[in-house]
Short mmCIF file of C-alpha atoms in Angstrom, two decimals:
data_model
loop_
_atom_site.label_atom_id
_atom_site.label_comp_id
_atom_site.label_asym_id
_atom_site.label_seq_id
_atom_site.Cartn_x
_atom_site.Cartn_y
_atom_site.Cartn_z
CA MET A 85 0.00 0.00 0.00
CA ILE A 86 1.27 3.47 -0.92
CA LYS A 87 1.76 5.68 2.15
CA ASN A 88 2.54 9.31 2.95
CA LYS A 89 2.27 10.56 -0.65
CA ASN A 90 0.65 13.47 -2.46
CA ILE A 91 -1.79 12.08 -5.00
CA LEU A 92 -3.75 13.78 -7.77
CA ALA A 93 -6.92 11.80 -8.50
CA LEU A 94 -8.69 12.12 -11.86
CA CYS A 95 -12.37 11.23 -11.89
CA THR A 96 -14.15 11.39 -15.26
CA THR A 97 -17.62 11.44 -13.78
CA ALA A 98 -20.01 13.67 -11.81
CA PHE A 99 -18.65 12.66 -8.41
CA PHE A 100 -20.38 12.20 -5.97
CA ASN A 101 -23.60 10.46 -6.95
CA ASP A 102 -25.26 7.63 -5.05
CA ARG A 103 -24.56 4.74 -7.39
CA GLY A 104 -22.11 1.88 -7.88
CA CYS A 105 -19.01 3.40 -9.48
CA HIS A 106 -19.17 6.48 -7.25
CA THR A 107 -19.35 4.47 -4.03
CA ARG A 108 -16.40 2.42 -5.25
CA ILE A 109 -14.41 5.61 -5.88
CA LEU A 110 -15.24 6.84 -2.39
CA LYS A 111 -14.15 3.54 -0.85
CA ILE A 112 -10.84 3.67 -2.71
CA LEU A 113 -10.26 7.25 -1.54
CA LYS A 114 -10.84 6.14 2.05
CA TYR A 115 -8.53 3.17 1.50
CA MET A 116 -5.76 5.42 0.18
CA GLU A 117 -6.22 8.01 2.91
CA ASN A 118 -5.77 5.30 5.53
CA GLY A 119 -2.16 5.26 4.37
CA ASN A 120 -1.82 8.93 5.31
CA ASN A 121 -1.88 9.99 1.66
CA ARG A 122 -3.05 13.48 0.74
CA ILE A 123 -5.44 13.32 -2.21
CA ASP A 124 -6.75 16.11 -4.44
CA LEU A 125 -9.64 14.94 -6.64
CA VAL A 126 -10.46 16.54 -10.00
CA CYS A 127 -13.91 15.76 -11.44
CA TYR A 128 -16.84 17.13 -13.46
CA SER A 129 -18.66 20.27 -12.33
CA TYR A 130 -21.76 18.23 -11.43
CA GLY A 131 -22.31 16.04 -8.38
CA ARG A 132 -22.23 16.74 -4.65
CA ASN A 133 -19.27 17.35 -2.41
CA ILE A 134 -18.34 14.91 0.35
CA GLU A 135 -17.23 16.45 3.62
CA GLY A 136 -13.56 15.91 4.38
CA TYR A 137 -12.43 15.48 0.75
CA ARG A 138 -10.60 18.03 -1.41
CA ILE A 139 -12.65 18.12 -4.60
CA TYR A 140 -11.70 20.39 -7.51
CA ARG A 141 -14.37 20.74 -10.18
CA VAL A 142 -13.98 21.91 -13.76
CA GLY A 143 -16.03 24.83 -15.06
CA LYS A 144 -19.74 24.23 -15.64
CA LEU A 145 -20.72 24.29 -19.32
CA PHE A 146 -24.35 23.26 -18.93
CA LYS A 147 -26.90 23.90 -16.19
CA TYR A 148 -27.33 20.20 -15.46
CA PHE A 149 -25.84 17.18 -17.16
CA ASP A 150 -25.26 13.69 -15.76
CA PRO A 151 -26.15 10.95 -18.22
CA VAL A 152 -25.63 7.34 -17.20
CA GLY A 153 -23.02 5.61 -19.33
CA PHE A 154 -21.21 7.01 -22.35
CA HIS A 155 -22.13 10.34 -23.94
CA PHE A 156 -20.16 12.26 -26.58
CA LEU A 157 -20.36 15.48 -24.52
CA LYS A 158 -18.32 13.75 -21.83
CA ILE A 159 -15.31 14.04 -24.13
CA ILE A 160 -15.49 17.82 -23.64
CA PHE A 161 -15.60 17.39 -19.86
CA ASP A 162 -12.63 15.00 -20.02
CA VAL A 163 -10.63 17.61 -21.93
CA GLN A 164 -11.50 20.10 -19.16
CA ILE A 165 -10.22 17.65 -16.56
CA PHE A 166 -7.00 17.15 -18.51
CA PHE A 167 -6.15 20.86 -18.62
CA LYS A 168 -7.08 21.37 -14.96
CA ALA A 169 -4.88 18.43 -13.97
CA PHE A 170 -2.12 19.77 -16.24
CA ARG A 171 -2.14 23.08 -14.34
CA MET A 172 -2.29 21.43 -10.91
CA LEU A 173 0.69 19.19 -11.70
CA ARG A 174 2.63 22.25 -12.80
CA GLU A 175 1.80 24.13 -9.58
CA LYS A 176 2.23 21.31 -7.05
CA ASP A 177 4.61 18.39 -6.64
CA TYR A 178 2.45 15.25 -6.70
CA ASP A 179 3.98 11.81 -6.23
CA TYR A 180 1.33 9.82 -8.10
CA ILE A 181 -1.73 10.21 -10.29
CA LEU A 182 -4.74 8.08 -9.37
CA SER A 183 -7.07 7.53 -12.34
CA PHE A 184 -10.61 6.25 -11.94
CA THR A 185 -11.76 4.38 -15.10
CA HIS A 186 -9.90 3.95 -18.39
CA GLU A 187 -10.96 7.40 -19.61
CA ALA A 188 -9.07 8.96 -16.71
CA GLY A 189 -6.28 6.47 -17.40
CA ILE A 190 -5.88 7.88 -20.91
CA LEU A 191 -5.41 11.36 -19.42
CA ALA A 192 -2.98 9.97 -16.84
CA LEU A 193 -0.97 8.21 -19.56
CA ILE A 194 -0.46 11.51 -21.40
CA LEU A 195 0.40 13.33 -18.17
CA LYS A 196 2.88 10.60 -17.28
CA PHE A 197 4.99 11.37 -20.34
CA VAL A 198 4.69 15.13 -19.83
CA TYR A 199 5.48 15.28 -16.09
CA LYS A 200 7.20 11.90 -15.55
CA LYS A 201 4.64 10.94 -12.89
CA GLU A 202 3.54 7.35 -12.37
CA TYR A 203 -0.18 6.64 -12.33
CA ILE A 204 -2.40 4.09 -10.62
CA LEU A 205 -5.34 2.75 -12.62
CA ASP A 206 -8.62 1.82 -10.97
CA TYR A 207 -9.90 -0.96 -13.22
CA GLN A 208 -13.68 -0.60 -13.13
CA GLY A 209 -14.28 -2.59 -16.28
CA SER A 210 -13.52 -2.70 -19.97
CA LEU A 211 -13.60 0.58 -21.89
CA TYR A 212 -14.37 -1.29 -25.11
CA SER A 213 -17.26 -3.14 -23.49
CA GLU A 214 -18.84 0.09 -22.25
CA LEU A 215 -18.46 1.92 -25.56
CA SER A 216 -19.61 -0.98 -27.74
CA THR A 217 -22.69 -1.42 -25.57
CA SER A 218 -23.60 2.26 -25.86
CA ASN A 219 -23.17 2.66 -29.63
CA PHE A 220 -22.78 0.13 -32.44
CA ILE A 221 -20.20 2.33 -34.22
CA PHE A 222 -17.57 1.26 -31.68
CA LYS A 223 -17.99 -2.38 -32.78
CA ILE A 224 -16.76 -1.59 -36.30
CA PRO A 225 -13.24 -3.10 -36.64
CA PRO A 226 -11.16 0.08 -37.14
CA PHE A 227 -12.78 1.73 -34.10
CA SER A 228 -12.84 -1.41 -31.95
CA PHE A 229 -9.17 -2.16 -32.65
CA PHE A 230 -8.16 1.39 -31.74
CA ILE A 231 -10.16 1.37 -28.48
CA ILE A 232 -8.77 -2.01 -27.39
CA LEU A 233 -5.25 -0.84 -28.23
CA ILE A 234 -5.66 2.27 -26.05
CA GLU A 235 -7.11 0.15 -23.26
CA ARG A 236 -4.09 -2.16 -23.31
CA LEU A 237 -1.63 0.74 -23.41
CA VAL A 238 -3.28 2.39 -20.39
CA GLU A 239 -2.92 -0.86 -18.44
CA LYS A 240 0.62 -1.56 -19.65
CA TYR A 241 2.12 1.78 -18.63
CA SER A 242 0.38 2.04 -15.25
CA TYR A 243 2.42 1.79 -12.07
CA ALA A 244 -0.26 -0.34 -10.40
CA ILE A 245 -3.80 -1.47 -11.10
CA ILE A 246 -6.62 -1.69 -8.57
CA TYR A 247 -8.86 -4.64 -9.39
CA ASN A 248 -12.22 -5.21 -7.76
CA THR A 249 -12.38 -8.91 -8.60
CA ASN A 250 -10.00 -11.83 -8.79
CA PHE A 251 -11.52 -12.54 -12.22
CA ASN A 252 -10.15 -9.35 -13.73
CA PHE A 253 -6.87 -9.77 -11.86
CA SER A 254 -6.37 -13.27 -13.29
CA LYS A 255 -6.82 -11.87 -16.82
CA SER A 256 -3.98 -9.40 -16.32
CA ARG A 257 -0.55 -10.22 -17.69
CA LYS A 258 1.06 -8.18 -14.96
CA ASN A 259 1.13 -9.26 -11.35
CA ARG A 260 -0.01 -5.93 -9.93
CA ARG A 261 -1.05 -5.07 -6.40
CA TYR A 262 -4.81 -5.36 -6.04
CA PHE A 263 -7.65 -5.62 -3.57
CA VAL A 264 -11.27 -6.74 -3.62
CA ASP A 265 -14.28 -4.50 -2.90
CA ASP A 266 -15.42 -6.22 0.27
CA GLU A 267 -12.03 -5.75 1.93
CA ILE A 268 -12.79 -2.04 2.32
CA ILE A 269 -15.14 -1.10 5.13
CA PHE A 270 -17.17 2.06 4.63
CA TYR A 271 -19.38 3.97 7.01
CA GLU A 272 -23.01 2.95 6.91
CA LYS A 273 -25.91 4.96 8.24
CA ASP A 274 -28.56 2.65 9.69
CA LYS A 275 -31.73 4.60 9.08
CA GLU A 276 -35.28 3.37 9.61
CA GLN A 277 -36.81 2.76 6.20
CA HIS A 278 -40.43 2.94 5.05
CA TYR A 279 -41.22 -0.74 4.68
CA ASN A 280 -44.71 -2.18 4.57
CA CYS A 281 -44.55 -4.61 7.47
CA SER A 282 -47.74 -6.42 6.42
CA SER A 283 -45.97 -8.09 3.51
CA PRO A 284 -44.55 -11.53 4.36
CA LYS A 285 -41.69 -11.24 1.85
CA ARG A 286 -39.72 -8.20 0.71
CA ILE A 287 -37.68 -8.45 -2.49
CA VAL A 288 -35.09 -5.75 -3.17
CA TRP A 289 -33.50 -4.96 -6.54
CA VAL A 290 -30.72 -2.35 -6.72
CA GLY A 291 -29.09 -0.93 -9.84
CA VAL A 292 -28.83 1.86 -12.37
CA ASN A 293 -31.53 1.72 -15.04
CA THR A 294 -29.37 0.63 -17.97
CA LYS A 295 -29.65 -2.20 -20.49
CA VAL A 296 -26.89 -4.20 -18.80
CA GLN A 297 -28.79 -4.26 -15.48
CA ASN A 298 -31.80 -5.90 -17.18
CA LEU A 299 -34.40 -4.01 -15.13
CA SER A 300 -37.23 -4.14 -17.68
CA THR A 301 -37.19 -7.93 -17.77
CA PHE A 302 -37.02 -8.20 -13.99
CA LEU A 303 -40.08 -5.96 -13.68
CA LYS A 304 -42.02 -8.51 -15.73
CA ILE A 305 -40.98 -11.13 -13.17
CA ALA A 306 -42.09 -8.85 -10.33
CA GLU A 307 -45.43 -8.33 -12.08
CA ASN A 308 -45.96 -12.10 -12.44
CA ILE A 309 -45.11 -12.73 -8.79
CA VAL A 310 -47.34 -10.05 -7.26
CA GLU A 311 -50.22 -11.43 -9.32
CA LYS A 312 -49.73 -14.81 -7.63
CA LYS A 313 -48.29 -14.05 -4.20
CA ASP A 314 -48.45 -11.48 -1.43
CA ALA A 315 -45.04 -9.95 -2.10
CA LEU A 316 -43.53 -6.49 -1.93
CA PHE A 317 -40.85 -5.41 -4.41
CA TYR A 318 -38.55 -2.46 -3.75
CA ILE A 319 -36.84 -1.27 -6.93
CA ILE A 320 -34.01 1.09 -6.00
CA THR A 321 -32.94 2.67 -9.28
CA PHE A 322 -32.45 5.77 -11.41
CA PRO A 323 -33.02 7.34 -13.83
CA LEU A 324 -36.64 6.22 -13.59
CA ASN A 325 -38.55 6.38 -16.85
CA LYS A 326 -42.03 7.97 -16.62
CA LYS A 327 -43.39 5.19 -18.83
CA ILE A 328 -42.27 2.61 -16.27
CA LYS A 329 -43.97 4.51 -13.46
CA GLU A 330 -47.16 4.75 -15.48
CA ARG A 331 -47.15 1.11 -16.50
CA PHE A 332 -46.79 -0.17 -12.94
CA LYS A 333 -49.08 2.42 -11.39
CA ARG A 334 -51.71 -0.19 -10.52
CA TYR A 335 -49.09 -2.07 -8.50
CA LYS A 336 -48.06 1.00 -6.51
CA ASP A 337 -48.57 -0.81 -3.19
CA LYS A 338 -46.69 -3.93 -4.31
CA ILE A 339 -43.96 -2.69 -6.65
CA ILE A 340 -42.41 0.39 -5.09
CA PHE A 341 -39.85 2.49 -6.95
CA ILE A 342 -37.27 4.35 -4.88
CA GLU A 343 -34.87 6.82 -6.48
CA LYS A 344 -31.59 8.14 -5.13
CA VAL A 345 -30.93 6.23 -1.91
CA PRO A 346 -27.76 7.65 -0.28
CA TYR A 347 -25.08 4.95 -0.41
CA GLU A 348 -24.59 4.97 3.37
CA GLU A 349 -28.28 4.17 3.87
CA LEU A 350 -28.41 1.25 1.43
CA PRO A 351 -27.41 -1.41 4.02
CA ALA A 352 -30.51 -0.50 6.05
CA TYR A 353 -32.71 -1.52 3.11
CA LEU A 354 -30.80 -4.74 2.52
CA LYS A 355 -30.93 -5.82 6.17
CA LYS A 356 -34.73 -5.82 6.11
CA ALA A 357 -35.02 -7.59 2.75
CA ASP A 358 -36.01 -11.24 2.55
CA ILE A 359 -34.49 -11.61 -0.91
CA CYS A 360 -31.95 -9.43 -2.75
CA VAL A 361 -31.77 -9.82 -6.51
CA SER A 362 -29.21 -8.94 -9.18
CA THR A 363 -30.03 -9.33 -12.87
CA LYS A 364 -26.85 -7.75 -14.18
CA LEU A 365 -25.79 -9.24 -17.52
CA ASP A 366 -22.29 -7.83 -17.97
CA SER A 367 -19.31 -9.77 -16.65
CA THR A 368 -16.56 -7.32 -17.60
CA GLU A 369 -16.46 -5.53 -14.26
CA GLY A 370 -16.86 -6.30 -10.60
CA SER A 371 -20.04 -5.84 -8.63
CA GLY A 372 -19.70 -4.30 -5.18
CA LYS A 373 -23.48 -4.65 -4.92
CA LEU A 374 -23.12 -8.44 -4.62
CA HIS A 375 -20.70 -8.02 -1.72
CA LEU A 376 -23.30 -5.86 0.05
CA TYR A 377 -26.09 -8.33 -0.72
CA LYS A 378 -24.03 -11.18 0.70
CA LYS A 379 -23.15 -9.22 3.82
CA TYR A 380 -26.62 -7.95 4.74
CA CYS A 381 -29.21 -10.33 3.24
CA LYS A 382 -29.82 -14.02 3.93
CA ASN A 383 -31.24 -14.87 0.49
CA VAL A 384 -29.30 -13.57 -2.51
CA LEU A 385 -30.02 -14.42 -6.14
CA SER A 386 -27.92 -13.42 -9.13
CA LEU A 387 -27.67 -14.35 -12.79
CA ASP A 388 -24.77 -16.62 -13.64
CA SER A 389 -21.54 -14.82 -14.59
CA LYS A 390 -17.83 -15.07 -13.87
CA ILE A 391 -18.21 -12.30 -11.31
CA SER A 392 -21.21 -13.78 -9.49
CA ARG A 393 -19.50 -17.19 -9.35
CA GLU A 394 -16.51 -15.56 -7.72
CA ILE A 395 -18.47 -13.68 -5.07
CA LEU A 396 -21.51 -15.88 -4.32
CA ASP A 397 -22.19 -19.50 -3.42
CA GLU A 398 -23.48 -21.89 -6.07
CA LYS A 399 -26.97 -22.00 -4.57
CA GLN A 400 -27.26 -18.21 -4.96
CA ILE A 401 -26.70 -18.29 -8.73
CA VAL A 402 -29.36 -18.96 -11.37
CA ARG A 403 -28.87 -19.68 -15.07
CA ASN A 404 -31.53 -17.41 -16.51
CA LEU A 405 -34.45 -15.15 -15.63
CA GLU A 406 -37.00 -17.97 -15.83
CA ASP A 407 -35.07 -19.82 -13.14
CA MET A 408 -34.83 -16.56 -11.20
CA GLU A 409 -38.61 -16.31 -11.00
CA LYS A 410 -38.95 -19.96 -9.95
CA LYS A 411 -36.28 -19.52 -7.26
CA ILE A 412 -37.95 -16.42 -5.81
CA LEU A 413 -41.27 -18.27 -5.59
CA GLU A 414 -39.51 -21.25 -4.01
CA ILE A 415 -37.95 -19.07 -1.30
CA MET A 416 -41.30 -17.41 -0.65
CA GLU A 417 -42.99 -20.74 0.14
#
C-alpha cells in the first residue's frame, strides 16, 4: 500500500452520486487516505461534495448534465479535466496520479509522459465493453481495434492497477497489487426505512436503469409474482422512466420504486429484505453490490456470470431469468 504521498486523483464522472461506481471511488479514496496519503480529486462540475475530501471541479458548461453511461459530450468534460490536472501538476509536486476508469487512465498516460509521474489505474471494467454497448459504431473493426489498443496501453504503462475482482486480476498479464471491494469497510448509516410490514416477503433490486442491469425484464418477473403471491418489491434505481412509473401504477402498493438512496443508507434496506436480486448481464467488471447483498441479506439471487461465481455461493446463482422467478417463488414458500 502506498503511504505518505501526495496524489492527484482524476475522476471522469459527476462525483459524488449515489450509485455503484461512485461508491467504489469513495471507498478507494478512504482506503488510500488510511495510508496517510493526501489526495486532491479533479472531477466534473456536477455532483455533490463529500465532507472531508478536497474536490476540484472543472467549469460548468451546462446547467445540469449527468447521463448514465457514455455520452459524446463527456469528451469535452474530459478535456477540461486534462487541462485542470495539467495546471495542478505544474503548480504542485504530486507523487502519483490516481485515475478512476480507463478514460481517466488515458489522461494519466499523457500526463505521465509530460510530467514523468507514475499513475495508478482503478480498473472498473472494460472501456471497449462500455463503448460498444452504448453505440454500435464502436464495434466496427477500425474503431474497436483502436479502443482495445488504447485500453491495453493504459494498463501496460500504469504503475499499479486496482482490481475489484479476482476474475479481472487473473486476466492481467502483470502481477499488480490489487484488492477486492469487500475488503474495504465504509461507514453505513442505519436509518429506519419505510417498509410495509404487512408483507410476508420483501424483495429488493438495486441498480442503475441501464440495459446491462436488465431491469425491464425483472419488472415482468415482479409483475408475475405479485399477481400470484403477497409480495412487496422495492426497486431502488435511477433514472426512472415515466413510462415505467405509469405502466406499474396499478401495483403501486406492491412494486415500489425508490430513487436516489444515499449509499450509506443502502445497508438498512438490505438488512430488512427477505431476498436481494441482481439481474446484471455484464461480466466485464466487478459488482460491489453483490458483496453488500451477501453481507446484509440471507437470500441472494444473481444471474450466472464469472463475477457472481466468484463472489456468491453456487446455490445463490441462477442460469436465466426464468429460473430466477422460480427460485424467488420457491424461497417465498
